[in-house]
C-alpha cells in the first residue's frame, strides 16, 4: 500500500507537475525541474533516516535482487571473502548470488528451525578478514526480524532492508551498506535505494557493470543513465509525507501499535498458530497458520472475497501472511482480527 495522501498528491500532479507544463512521467531527467525532484527526495530521505554526511544515498535499478550481485561486486575485493547470515529466503538468494564472485560462507543460519527465528551471532561468528557480512534485517516471507544489530567488529555490515526501511528509526552508522527495493514501504516498484558509507565506494571489481557500480553512481549523482524518474518522485512524496506526520519515530509508534494488536490477538487464542518465536517477530509481516492446508486456502479465499487482499502466505511456505507495512491503517488490522475471530468460530472442528 501507499499512503492515501501520497496517491492523492500524485493524482493532482499527474498531468501537470507544478508549473512545468508536463507530467513527471514526461520530463527529461536532466531538466532543472526533475533535478530538483531527485535532490529533494535524497535530502528528505537523509533527514528521515538521519543519514550521516559520510554516507551517500544512491538511486539504482535492478531491485534488491540486483544488489545481491552489486554488493559482492563492489565490496568483495580485499580478501575476496564474505560471510552471510542466512535467516530466510532472500538472504539465501543473496548468498547464492554472491557465491559466483568469491569465497562466500554461511556464518550462521536458522534454516534447521524452518527460519522461525533469526540466527544468533557474535563477533566470533565471522571470519576476521571477511570483506563484509551480509544480513537481511526483516525476513518478509517468514515474518521475522532481527531484534539486534549483529556485532561484526570492524567488518562492514551490509543489510537488505527492503521490507522494513522507513518503518522505524535506524542507526545508519552501524552499517556499511543498507539497501532496499522500494516497493514494500517507499514507492512503487522500479527504484532501489542504496545507502553506502564513503570508504566503501571505489573498491569495486573491475568487471562491475557501470549501472551496478557504487562509484559510478555516486560520481554521477545517480544519473549515469536514465534513472527510474517516476518511482523516485513517488519516493519523494512518501518521504515528505512521513516527515509531515513526525518522522520515523512517529511511524514506529503506529507500526508497533498495529503489530501488537495482531500479535496480542494471536497470543490470546488457540485456533491459529503463529510459528515465529516471539523475540524474532516482524513488525511488518505477521505469519500464521490454521494447521490445516485446506483451511488455510479457505481462509485466504474468504478473506480476499471480504476485501482483505494478499493474505496468502508466500508460495514457498504456505499459510497466511498479513503484510502491515507503513501505509496499512490500524483499521485494516482491526478488520482482519474481526474476520479471523469469525472464521475460527465457523471452522473450528
Ligand atoms: C521483496 C524483497 C526482495 C526482492 O526485491 P526485488 O526488488 O524484487 O529484487 C529482497 N529482499 C527482501 C527482504 C524483500 O522483501
mmCIF file of C-alpha atoms and ligand atoms in Angstrom:
data_model
loop_
_atom_site.group_PDB
_atom_site.id
_atom_site.type_symbol
_atom_site.label_atom_id
_atom_site.label_comp_id
_atom_site.label_asym_id
_atom_site.label_seq_id
_atom_site.Cartn_x
_atom_site.Cartn_y
_atom_site.Cartn_z
ATOM 1 C CA UNK A 1 0.000 0.000 0.000
ATOM 2 C CA UNK A 2 0.963 3.621 -0.425
ATOM 3 C CA UNK A 3 -0.347 6.350 1.907
ATOM 4 C CA UNK A 4 -3.590 7.767 0.546
ATOM 5 C CA UNK A 5 -2.404 11.408 0.793
ATOM 6 C CA UNK A 6 0.572 10.426 -1.380
ATOM 7 C CA UNK A 7 -1.648 8.882 -4.046
ATOM 8 C CA UNK A 8 -3.892 11.941 -3.925
ATOM 9 C CA UNK A 9 -0.973 14.300 -4.398
ATOM 10 C CA UNK A 10 0.339 12.181 -7.282
ATOM 11 C CA UNK A 11 -3.113 12.271 -8.845
ATOM 12 C CA UNK A 12 -3.309 16.028 -8.511
ATOM 13 C CA UNK A 13 0.118 16.376 -10.184
ATOM 14 C CA UNK A 14 -0.307 13.554 -12.666
ATOM 15 C CA UNK A 15 -0.968 15.561 -15.805
ATOM 16 C CA UNK A 16 0.939 18.703 -14.955
ATOM 17 C CA UNK A 17 3.653 18.908 -12.282
ATOM 18 C CA UNK A 18 3.592 22.345 -10.634
ATOM 19 C CA UNK A 19 4.098 24.884 -13.459
ATOM 20 C CA UNK A 20 6.323 22.663 -15.609
ATOM 21 C CA UNK A 21 3.635 22.151 -18.248
ATOM 22 C CA UNK A 22 4.110 18.380 -18.181
ATOM 23 C CA UNK A 23 3.807 15.193 -16.168
ATOM 24 C CA UNK A 24 6.803 13.902 -14.179
ATOM 25 C CA UNK A 25 6.498 10.856 -16.477
ATOM 26 C CA UNK A 26 7.278 13.058 -19.452
ATOM 27 C CA UNK A 27 10.219 15.027 -18.094
ATOM 28 C CA UNK A 28 13.825 14.832 -19.142
ATOM 29 C CA UNK A 29 15.791 13.550 -16.194
ATOM 30 C CA UNK A 30 18.335 16.282 -16.987
ATOM 31 C CA UNK A 31 15.814 19.112 -16.715
ATOM 32 C CA UNK A 32 16.192 21.538 -13.773
ATOM 33 C CA UNK A 33 12.700 20.689 -12.548
ATOM 34 C CA UNK A 34 13.496 16.960 -12.363
ATOM 35 C CA UNK A 35 16.911 17.612 -10.839
ATOM 36 C CA UNK A 36 15.132 19.388 -8.019
ATOM 37 C CA UNK A 37 12.771 16.447 -7.548
ATOM 38 C CA UNK A 38 15.599 13.914 -7.179
ATOM 39 C CA UNK A 39 17.684 16.236 -4.948
ATOM 40 C CA UNK A 40 14.724 16.913 -2.655
ATOM 41 C CA UNK A 41 13.935 13.192 -2.497
ATOM 42 C CA UNK A 42 17.503 12.471 -1.481
ATOM 43 C CA UNK A 43 17.566 15.198 1.124
ATOM 44 C CA UNK A 44 14.211 14.184 2.627
ATOM 45 C CA UNK A 45 15.352 10.558 2.903
ATOM 46 C CA UNK A 46 18.562 11.783 4.506
ATOM 47 C CA UNK A 47 16.596 13.770 7.086
ATOM 48 C CA UNK A 48 14.122 10.953 7.769
ATOM 49 C CA UNK A 49 16.765 8.270 8.281
ATOM 50 C CA UNK A 50 19.315 10.640 9.892
ATOM 51 C CA UNK A 51 21.892 9.528 7.321
ATOM 52 C CA UNK A 52 25.331 10.836 8.374
ATOM 53 C CA UNK A 53 27.331 13.051 5.989
ATOM 54 C CA UNK A 54 29.842 10.304 5.253
ATOM 55 C CA UNK A 55 27.197 8.175 3.557
ATOM 56 C CA UNK A 56 25.830 8.526 0.015
ATOM 57 C CA UNK A 57 22.250 7.770 -0.933
ATOM 58 C CA UNK A 58 22.053 6.219 -4.400
ATOM 59 C CA UNK A 59 19.006 5.528 -6.541
ATOM 60 C CA UNK A 60 19.653 2.404 -8.537
ATOM 61 C CA UNK A 61 17.771 -0.160 -10.636
ATOM 62 C CA UNK A 62 17.651 -3.944 -10.688
ATOM 63 C CA UNK A 63 15.764 -4.250 -7.391
ATOM 64 C CA UNK A 64 17.099 -5.698 -4.176
ATOM 65 C CA UNK A 65 17.972 -8.765 -6.273
ATOM 66 C CA UNK A 66 20.307 -6.597 -8.339
ATOM 67 C CA UNK A 67 22.065 -5.673 -5.083
ATOM 68 C CA UNK A 68 22.603 -9.381 -4.364
ATOM 69 C CA UNK A 69 25.217 -9.114 -7.162
ATOM 70 C CA UNK A 70 26.168 -5.449 -6.694
ATOM 71 C CA UNK A 71 27.271 -5.984 -3.076
ATOM 72 C CA UNK A 72 29.922 -8.647 -3.820
ATOM 73 C CA UNK A 73 30.983 -6.863 -6.993
ATOM 74 C CA UNK A 74 31.550 -3.582 -5.170
ATOM 75 C CA UNK A 75 32.897 -4.881 -1.865
ATOM 76 C CA UNK A 76 34.400 -8.358 -2.128
ATOM 77 C CA UNK A 77 37.779 -7.219 -3.419
ATOM 78 C CA UNK A 78 40.051 -7.274 -0.363
ATOM 79 C CA UNK A 79 40.372 -10.864 0.871
ATOM 80 C CA UNK A 80 37.707 -11.937 -1.602
ATOM 81 C CA UNK A 81 35.717 -13.381 1.320
ATOM 82 C CA UNK A 82 32.259 -12.577 2.577
ATOM 83 C CA UNK A 83 30.152 -14.017 5.391
ATOM 84 C CA UNK A 84 26.387 -14.354 5.110
ATOM 85 C CA UNK A 85 23.763 -14.709 7.824
ATOM 86 C CA UNK A 86 21.022 -16.963 6.474
ATOM 87 C CA UNK A 87 17.682 -16.012 8.001
ATOM 88 C CA UNK A 88 15.198 -16.734 5.217
ATOM 89 C CA UNK A 89 14.501 -16.847 1.522
ATOM 90 C CA UNK A 90 16.044 -13.551 0.437
ATOM 91 C CA UNK A 91 19.239 -13.916 2.431
ATOM 92 C CA UNK A 92 19.555 -17.370 0.849
ATOM 93 C CA UNK A 93 19.213 -15.872 -2.610
ATOM 94 C CA UNK A 94 21.756 -13.175 -1.806
ATOM 95 C CA UNK A 95 24.146 -15.882 -0.563
ATOM 96 C CA UNK A 96 23.723 -17.943 -3.727
ATOM 97 C CA UNK A 97 24.346 -14.940 -5.955
ATOM 98 C CA UNK A 98 27.432 -13.811 -4.009
ATOM 99 C CA UNK A 99 28.994 -17.277 -4.334
ATOM 100 C CA UNK A 100 29.510 -16.545 -8.032
ATOM 101 C CA UNK A 101 32.090 -13.925 -7.095
ATOM 102 C CA UNK A 102 34.278 -15.292 -4.333
ATOM 103 C CA UNK A 103 34.772 -17.224 -1.125
ATOM 104 C CA UNK A 104 31.383 -16.927 0.485
ATOM 105 C CA UNK A 105 30.237 -18.854 3.553
ATOM 106 C CA UNK A 106 27.097 -19.081 5.666
ATOM 107 C CA UNK A 107 28.339 -17.819 9.016
ATOM 108 C CA UNK A 108 25.038 -18.546 10.768
ATOM 109 C CA UNK A 109 21.698 -19.979 9.723
ATOM 110 C CA UNK A 110 18.286 -20.714 11.221
ATOM 111 C CA UNK A 111 17.217 -22.957 8.349
ATOM 112 C CA UNK A 112 17.201 -26.068 10.577
ATOM 113 C CA UNK A 113 14.376 -24.435 12.564
ATOM 114 C CA UNK A 114 12.427 -23.513 9.434
ATOM 115 C CA UNK A 115 13.510 -19.892 9.870
ATOM 116 C CA UNK A 116 11.111 -19.491 12.802
ATOM 117 C CA UNK A 117 13.656 -17.174 14.420
ATOM 118 C CA UNK A 118 16.729 -15.253 13.309
ATOM 119 C CA UNK A 119 20.176 -16.744 13.993
ATOM 120 C CA UNK A 120 22.173 -15.589 16.976
ATOM 121 C CA UNK A 121 25.608 -14.238 16.135
ATOM 122 C CA UNK A 122 28.578 -12.739 17.918
ATOM 123 C CA UNK A 123 31.687 -11.062 16.522
ATOM 124 C CA UNK A 124 33.324 -14.522 16.695
ATOM 125 C CA UNK A 125 30.800 -15.882 14.169
ATOM 126 C CA UNK A 126 32.576 -14.105 11.333
ATOM 127 C CA UNK A 127 35.948 -14.556 9.630
ATOM 128 C CA UNK A 128 38.129 -11.685 10.759
ATOM 129 C CA UNK A 129 39.324 -10.991 7.206
ATOM 130 C CA UNK A 130 35.902 -11.052 5.532
ATOM 131 C CA UNK A 131 35.289 -8.045 3.268
ATOM 132 C CA UNK A 132 31.775 -7.721 4.656
ATOM 133 C CA UNK A 133 28.979 -9.506 6.498
ATOM 134 C CA UNK A 134 25.576 -9.646 4.817
ATOM 135 C CA UNK A 135 22.233 -9.896 6.585
ATOM 136 C CA UNK A 136 18.550 -9.420 5.784
ATOM 137 C CA UNK A 137 17.068 -7.283 8.545
ATOM 138 C CA UNK A 138 13.409 -8.199 8.120
ATOM 139 C CA UNK A 139 12.552 -11.552 6.592
ATOM 140 C CA UNK A 140 9.498 -10.759 4.528
ATOM 141 C CA UNK A 141 8.363 -14.312 3.808
ATOM 142 C CA UNK A 142 8.913 -15.895 7.234
ATOM 143 C CA UNK A 143 7.791 -12.849 9.222
ATOM 144 C CA UNK A 144 10.927 -12.497 11.311
ATOM 145 C CA UNK A 145 13.115 -9.530 12.137
ATOM 146 C CA UNK A 146 16.451 -9.113 13.876
ATOM 147 C CA UNK A 147 15.879 -7.790 17.391
ATOM 148 C CA UNK A 148 19.563 -6.835 17.424
ATOM 149 C CA UNK A 149 22.202 -5.424 15.101
ATOM 150 C CA UNK A 150 24.936 -8.056 14.665
ATOM 151 C CA UNK A 151 28.300 -7.093 16.112
ATOM 152 C CA UNK A 152 30.775 -7.573 13.277
ATOM 153 C CA UNK A 153 33.669 -5.708 14.862
ATOM 154 C CA UNK A 154 35.414 -3.735 12.164
ATOM 155 C CA UNK A 155 33.914 -5.746 9.265
ATOM 156 C CA UNK A 156 31.376 -3.683 7.311
ATOM 157 C CA UNK A 157 27.812 -4.887 7.844
ATOM 158 C CA UNK A 158 25.567 -4.911 4.768
ATOM 159 C CA UNK A 159 21.814 -5.102 5.316
ATOM 160 C CA UNK A 160 18.924 -5.802 2.985
ATOM 161 C CA UNK A 161 16.169 -3.652 4.495
ATOM 162 C CA UNK A 162 13.675 -3.956 1.639
ATOM 163 C CA UNK A 163 10.748 -4.854 3.851
ATOM 164 C CA UNK A 164 11.395 -2.702 6.914
ATOM 165 C CA UNK A 165 13.011 0.500 5.664
ATOM 166 C CA UNK A 166 11.209 3.638 6.865
ATOM 167 C CA UNK A 167 9.170 1.604 9.368
ATOM 168 C CA UNK A 168 11.213 2.804 12.355
ATOM 169 C CA UNK A 169 14.396 4.794 13.033
ATOM 170 C CA UNK A 170 17.627 3.010 12.155
ATOM 171 C CA UNK A 171 21.154 3.665 13.373
ATOM 172 C CA UNK A 172 22.732 4.011 9.931
ATOM 173 C CA UNK A 173 26.275 4.333 11.243
ATOM 174 C CA UNK A 174 26.198 0.704 12.418
ATOM 175 C CA UNK A 175 26.056 -0.364 8.777
ATOM 176 C CA UNK A 176 28.432 -0.153 5.827
ATOM 177 C CA UNK A 177 25.654 -0.506 3.273
ATOM 178 C CA UNK A 178 21.872 -0.529 3.583
ATOM 179 C CA UNK A 179 19.821 -1.319 0.514
ATOM 180 C CA UNK A 180 16.141 -1.688 -0.195
ATOM 181 C CA UNK A 181 13.907 -2.339 -3.154
ATOM 182 C CA UNK A 182 11.400 0.498 -2.824
ATOM 183 C CA UNK A 183 8.213 -1.419 -3.471
ATOM 184 C CA UNK A 184 7.415 -2.590 0.057
ATOM 185 C CA UNK A 185 7.489 0.640 2.033
ATOM 186 C CA UNK A 186 8.819 3.504 -0.063
ATOM 187 C CA UNK A 187 7.426 3.802 -3.562
ATOM 188 C CA UNK A 188 6.060 1.791 -6.456
ATOM 189 C CA UNK A 189 8.457 -0.808 -7.910
ATOM 190 C CA UNK A 190 11.353 0.379 -10.023
ATOM 191 C CA UNK A 191 13.863 2.072 -7.770
ATOM 192 C CA UNK A 192 16.349 0.588 -5.303
ATOM 193 C CA UNK A 193 17.706 2.835 -2.568
ATOM 194 C CA UNK A 194 21.314 2.177 -1.547
ATOM 195 C CA UNK A 195 22.893 3.946 1.427
ATOM 196 C CA UNK A 196 26.640 3.402 1.345
ATOM 197 C CA UNK A 197 29.494 4.639 3.506
ATOM 198 C CA UNK A 198 32.072 6.714 1.618
ATOM 199 C CA UNK A 199 35.040 4.455 2.323
ATOM 200 C CA UNK A 200 33.240 1.505 0.721
ATOM 201 C CA UNK A 201 32.906 3.338 -2.577
ATOM 202 C CA UNK A 202 35.653 2.708 -5.112
ATOM 203 C CA UNK A 203 36.816 -0.782 -4.109
ATOM 204 C CA UNK A 204 34.972 -2.496 -6.884
ATOM 205 C CA UNK A 205 35.853 -5.438 -9.040
ATOM 206 C CA UNK A 206 36.812 -4.043 -12.488
ATOM 207 C CA UNK A 207 34.136 -6.238 -14.091
ATOM 208 C CA UNK A 208 31.356 -4.470 -12.170
ATOM 209 C CA UNK A 209 28.718 -3.310 -14.665
ATOM 210 C CA UNK A 210 28.615 0.502 -14.756
ATOM 211 C CA UNK A 211 24.967 0.539 -13.661
ATOM 212 C CA UNK A 212 25.786 -1.523 -10.554
ATOM 213 C CA UNK A 213 28.914 0.436 -9.604
ATOM 214 C CA UNK A 214 28.526 2.467 -6.413
ATOM 215 C CA UNK A 215 31.444 4.633 -7.523
ATOM 216 C CA UNK A 216 29.970 5.355 -10.907
ATOM 217 C CA UNK A 217 26.508 6.018 -9.487
ATOM 218 C CA UNK A 218 27.896 8.252 -6.715
ATOM 219 C CA UNK A 219 30.030 10.266 -9.134
ATOM 220 C CA UNK A 220 27.034 10.815 -11.359
ATOM 221 C CA UNK A 221 24.507 11.605 -8.596
ATOM 222 C CA UNK A 222 22.510 8.503 -9.592
ATOM 223 C CA UNK A 223 22.178 9.908 -13.116
ATOM 224 C CA UNK A 224 24.784 7.904 -15.019
ATOM 225 C CA UNK A 225 21.911 6.770 -17.203
ATOM 226 C CA UNK A 226 18.198 7.492 -17.092
ATOM 227 C CA UNK A 227 17.011 6.869 -13.525
ATOM 228 C CA UNK A 228 13.540 5.484 -12.754
ATOM 229 C CA UNK A 229 12.154 9.015 -12.646
ATOM 230 C CA UNK A 230 8.606 8.356 -11.589
ATOM 231 C CA UNK A 231 9.291 5.889 -8.730
ATOM 232 C CA UNK A 232 11.921 8.333 -7.397
ATOM 233 C CA UNK A 233 9.338 11.128 -7.491
ATOM 234 C CA UNK A 234 6.862 8.879 -5.622
ATOM 235 C CA UNK A 235 9.568 8.006 -3.109
ATOM 236 C CA UNK A 236 9.975 11.742 -2.559
ATOM 237 C CA UNK A 237 6.261 12.155 -1.898
ATOM 238 C CA UNK A 238 6.353 9.279 0.617
ATOM 239 C CA UNK A 239 9.372 10.816 2.392
ATOM 240 C CA UNK A 240 7.662 14.207 2.523
ATOM 241 C CA UNK A 241 4.530 12.595 3.906
ATOM 242 C CA UNK A 242 6.456 10.722 6.621
ATOM 243 C CA UNK A 243 8.206 13.928 7.638
ATOM 244 C CA UNK A 244 4.838 15.673 7.836
ATOM 245 C CA UNK A 245 3.482 13.111 10.330
ATOM 246 C CA UNK A 246 6.526 13.466 12.581
ATOM 247 C CA UNK A 247 9.159 11.206 11.016
ATOM 248 C CA UNK A 248 10.166 7.638 11.719
ATOM 249 C CA UNK A 249 9.729 7.644 15.483
ATOM 250 C CA UNK A 250 6.092 8.563 14.910
ATOM 251 C CA UNK A 251 5.781 5.907 12.197
ATOM 252 C CA UNK A 252 7.312 3.369 14.565
ATOM 253 C CA UNK A 253 4.705 4.139 17.234
ATOM 254 C CA UNK A 254 1.915 3.482 14.754
ATOM 255 C CA UNK A 255 3.570 0.310 13.444
ATOM 256 C CA UNK A 256 4.152 -1.022 16.953
ATOM 257 C CA UNK A 257 0.513 -0.485 17.795
ATOM 258 C CA UNK A 258 -0.672 -2.274 14.653
ATOM 259 C CA UNK A 259 1.634 -5.249 15.134
ATOM 260 C CA UNK A 260 0.865 -5.544 18.855
ATOM 261 C CA UNK A 261 -2.856 -5.642 18.121
ATOM 262 C CA UNK A 262 -2.423 -8.606 15.796
ATOM 263 C CA UNK A 263 0.149 -10.492 17.898
ATOM 264 C CA UNK A 264 -1.883 -9.939 21.071
ATOM 265 C CA UNK A 265 -4.856 -11.474 19.343
ATOM 266 C CA UNK A 266 -2.781 -14.430 18.099
ATOM 267 C CA UNK A 267 -1.413 -14.997 21.619
ATOM 268 C CA UNK A 268 -4.876 -14.845 23.161
ATOM 269 C CA UNK A 269 -6.478 -17.705 21.214
ATOM 270 C CA UNK A 270 -5.803 -21.313 20.281
ATOM 271 C CA UNK A 271 -7.200 -21.638 16.763
ATOM 272 C CA UNK A 272 -4.367 -20.081 14.778
ATOM 273 C CA UNK A 273 -0.705 -20.868 15.248
ATOM 274 C CA UNK A 274 1.911 -18.113 14.991
ATOM 275 C CA UNK A 275 5.076 -20.025 14.007
ATOM 276 C CA UNK A 276 7.596 -17.259 14.720
ATOM 277 C CA UNK A 277 9.389 -17.137 18.066
ATOM 278 C CA UNK A 278 8.196 -14.004 19.897
ATOM 279 C CA UNK A 279 11.690 -12.485 20.148
ATOM 280 C CA UNK A 280 12.086 -12.591 16.333
ATOM 281 C CA UNK A 281 8.646 -11.291 15.386
ATOM 282 C CA UNK A 282 8.461 -8.892 12.449
ATOM 283 C CA UNK A 283 6.566 -5.645 12.806
ATOM 284 C CA UNK A 284 5.779 -5.643 9.061
ATOM 285 C CA UNK A 285 4.910 -9.222 8.137
ATOM 286 C CA UNK A 286 2.815 -11.315 10.503
ATOM 287 C CA UNK A 287 2.576 -15.026 9.677
ATOM 288 C CA UNK A 288 0.056 -17.550 10.993
ATOM 289 C CA UNK A 289 -1.437 -20.905 10.027
ATOM 290 C CA UNK A 290 -4.500 -22.934 10.972
ATOM 291 C CA UNK A 291 -2.530 -26.163 10.925
ATOM 292 C CA UNK A 292 -4.639 -27.472 8.019
ATOM 293 C CA UNK A 293 -3.630 -26.601 4.446
ATOM 294 C CA UNK A 294 -7.215 -26.764 3.139
ATOM 295 C CA UNK A 295 -8.416 -24.383 5.832
ATOM 296 C CA UNK A 296 -5.518 -22.024 5.097
ATOM 297 C CA UNK A 297 -6.663 -21.936 1.467
ATOM 298 C CA UNK A 298 -10.242 -21.331 2.521
ATOM 299 C CA UNK A 299 -9.117 -18.538 4.834
ATOM 300 C CA UNK A 300 -7.192 -16.725 2.109
ATOM 301 C CA UNK A 301 -10.043 -17.093 -0.388
ATOM 302 C CA UNK A 302 -12.734 -15.886 2.017
ATOM 303 C CA UNK A 303 -10.570 -13.013 3.244
ATOM 304 C CA UNK A 304 -9.969 -11.962 -0.352
ATOM 305 C CA UNK A 305 -13.694 -12.043 -1.080
ATOM 306 C CA UNK A 306 -14.243 -9.886 2.022
ATOM 307 C CA UNK A 307 -11.814 -7.272 0.672
ATOM 308 C CA UNK A 308 -8.644 -8.290 2.518
ATOM 309 C CA UNK A 309 -6.092 -8.867 -0.203
ATOM 310 C CA UNK A 310 -2.769 -10.686 -0.374
ATOM 311 C CA UNK A 311 -3.163 -12.694 2.821
ATOM 312 C CA UNK A 312 -1.975 -15.924 1.266
ATOM 313 C CA UNK A 313 1.495 -16.803 2.514
ATOM 314 C CA UNK A 314 4.389 -16.933 0.083
ATOM 315 C CA UNK A 315 4.172 -19.919 -2.267
ATOM 316 C CA UNK A 316 7.286 -21.388 -0.649
ATOM 317 C CA UNK A 317 5.889 -21.520 2.902
ATOM 318 C CA UNK A 318 2.071 -21.526 2.665
ATOM 319 C CA UNK A 319 -0.204 -20.437 5.475
ATOM 320 C CA UNK A 320 -1.100 -16.779 5.852
ATOM 321 C CA UNK A 321 0.920 -13.612 5.984
ATOM 322 C CA UNK A 322 -0.512 -10.213 6.836
ATOM 323 C CA UNK A 323 1.797 -7.546 5.497
ATOM 324 C CA UNK A 324 1.128 -4.476 7.564
ATOM 325 C CA UNK A 325 3.530 -2.022 6.011
ATOM 326 C CA UNK A 326 3.557 1.684 6.910
ATOM 327 C CA UNK A 327 0.523 2.607 4.827
ATOM 328 C CA UNK A 328 -1.772 -0.090 6.244
ATOM 329 C CA UNK A 329 -4.129 1.736 8.608
ATOM 330 C CA UNK A 330 -4.928 0.336 12.050
ATOM 331 C CA UNK A 331 -8.493 -0.179 10.842
ATOM 332 C CA UNK A 332 -7.137 -2.726 8.357
ATOM 333 C CA UNK A 333 -5.709 -4.759 11.228
ATOM 334 C CA UNK A 334 -8.944 -4.451 13.226
ATOM 335 C CA UNK A 335 -10.958 -5.673 10.254
ATOM 336 C CA UNK A 336 -8.620 -8.633 9.858
ATOM 337 C CA UNK A 337 -8.929 -9.626 13.520
ATOM 338 C CA UNK A 338 -12.718 -9.478 13.365
ATOM 339 C CA UNK A 339 -12.599 -11.690 10.288
ATOM 340 C CA UNK A 340 -10.176 -14.107 11.987
ATOM 341 C CA UNK A 341 -12.462 -14.425 15.008
ATOM 342 C CA UNK A 342 -15.452 -15.208 12.826
ATOM 343 C CA UNK A 343 -13.524 -17.664 10.674
ATOM 344 C CA UNK A 344 -12.263 -19.504 13.761
ATOM 345 C CA UNK A 345 -15.775 -19.814 15.154
ATOM 346 C CA UNK A 346 -17.207 -21.095 11.865
ATOM 347 C CA UNK A 347 -14.420 -23.551 11.108
ATOM 348 C CA UNK A 348 -13.484 -24.990 14.485
ATOM 349 C CA UNK A 349 -13.511 -28.795 14.402
HETATM 350 C C1 LIG B 1 10.961 -8.175 -1.780
HETATM 351 C C2 LIG B 1 12.298 -8.409 -1.249
HETATM 352 C C3 LIG B 1 13.412 -8.628 -2.088
HETATM 353 C C4 LIG B 1 13.293 -8.710 -3.577
HETATM 354 O O1 LIG B 1 13.234 -7.450 -4.079
HETATM 355 P P1 LIG B 1 13.285 -7.137 -5.640
HETATM 356 O O2 LIG B 1 13.312 -5.648 -5.653
HETATM 357 O O3 LIG B 1 12.050 -7.749 -6.220
HETATM 358 O O4 LIG B 1 14.515 -7.759 -6.203
HETATM 359 C C5 LIG B 1 14.643 -8.799 -1.498
HETATM 360 N N1 LIG B 1 14.804 -8.750 -0.169
HETATM 361 C C6 LIG B 1 13.764 -8.556 0.660
HETATM 362 C C7 LIG B 1 13.995 -8.507 2.131
HETATM 363 C C8 LIG B 1 12.487 -8.378 0.145
HETATM 364 O O5 LIG B 1 11.444 -8.183 0.972
#
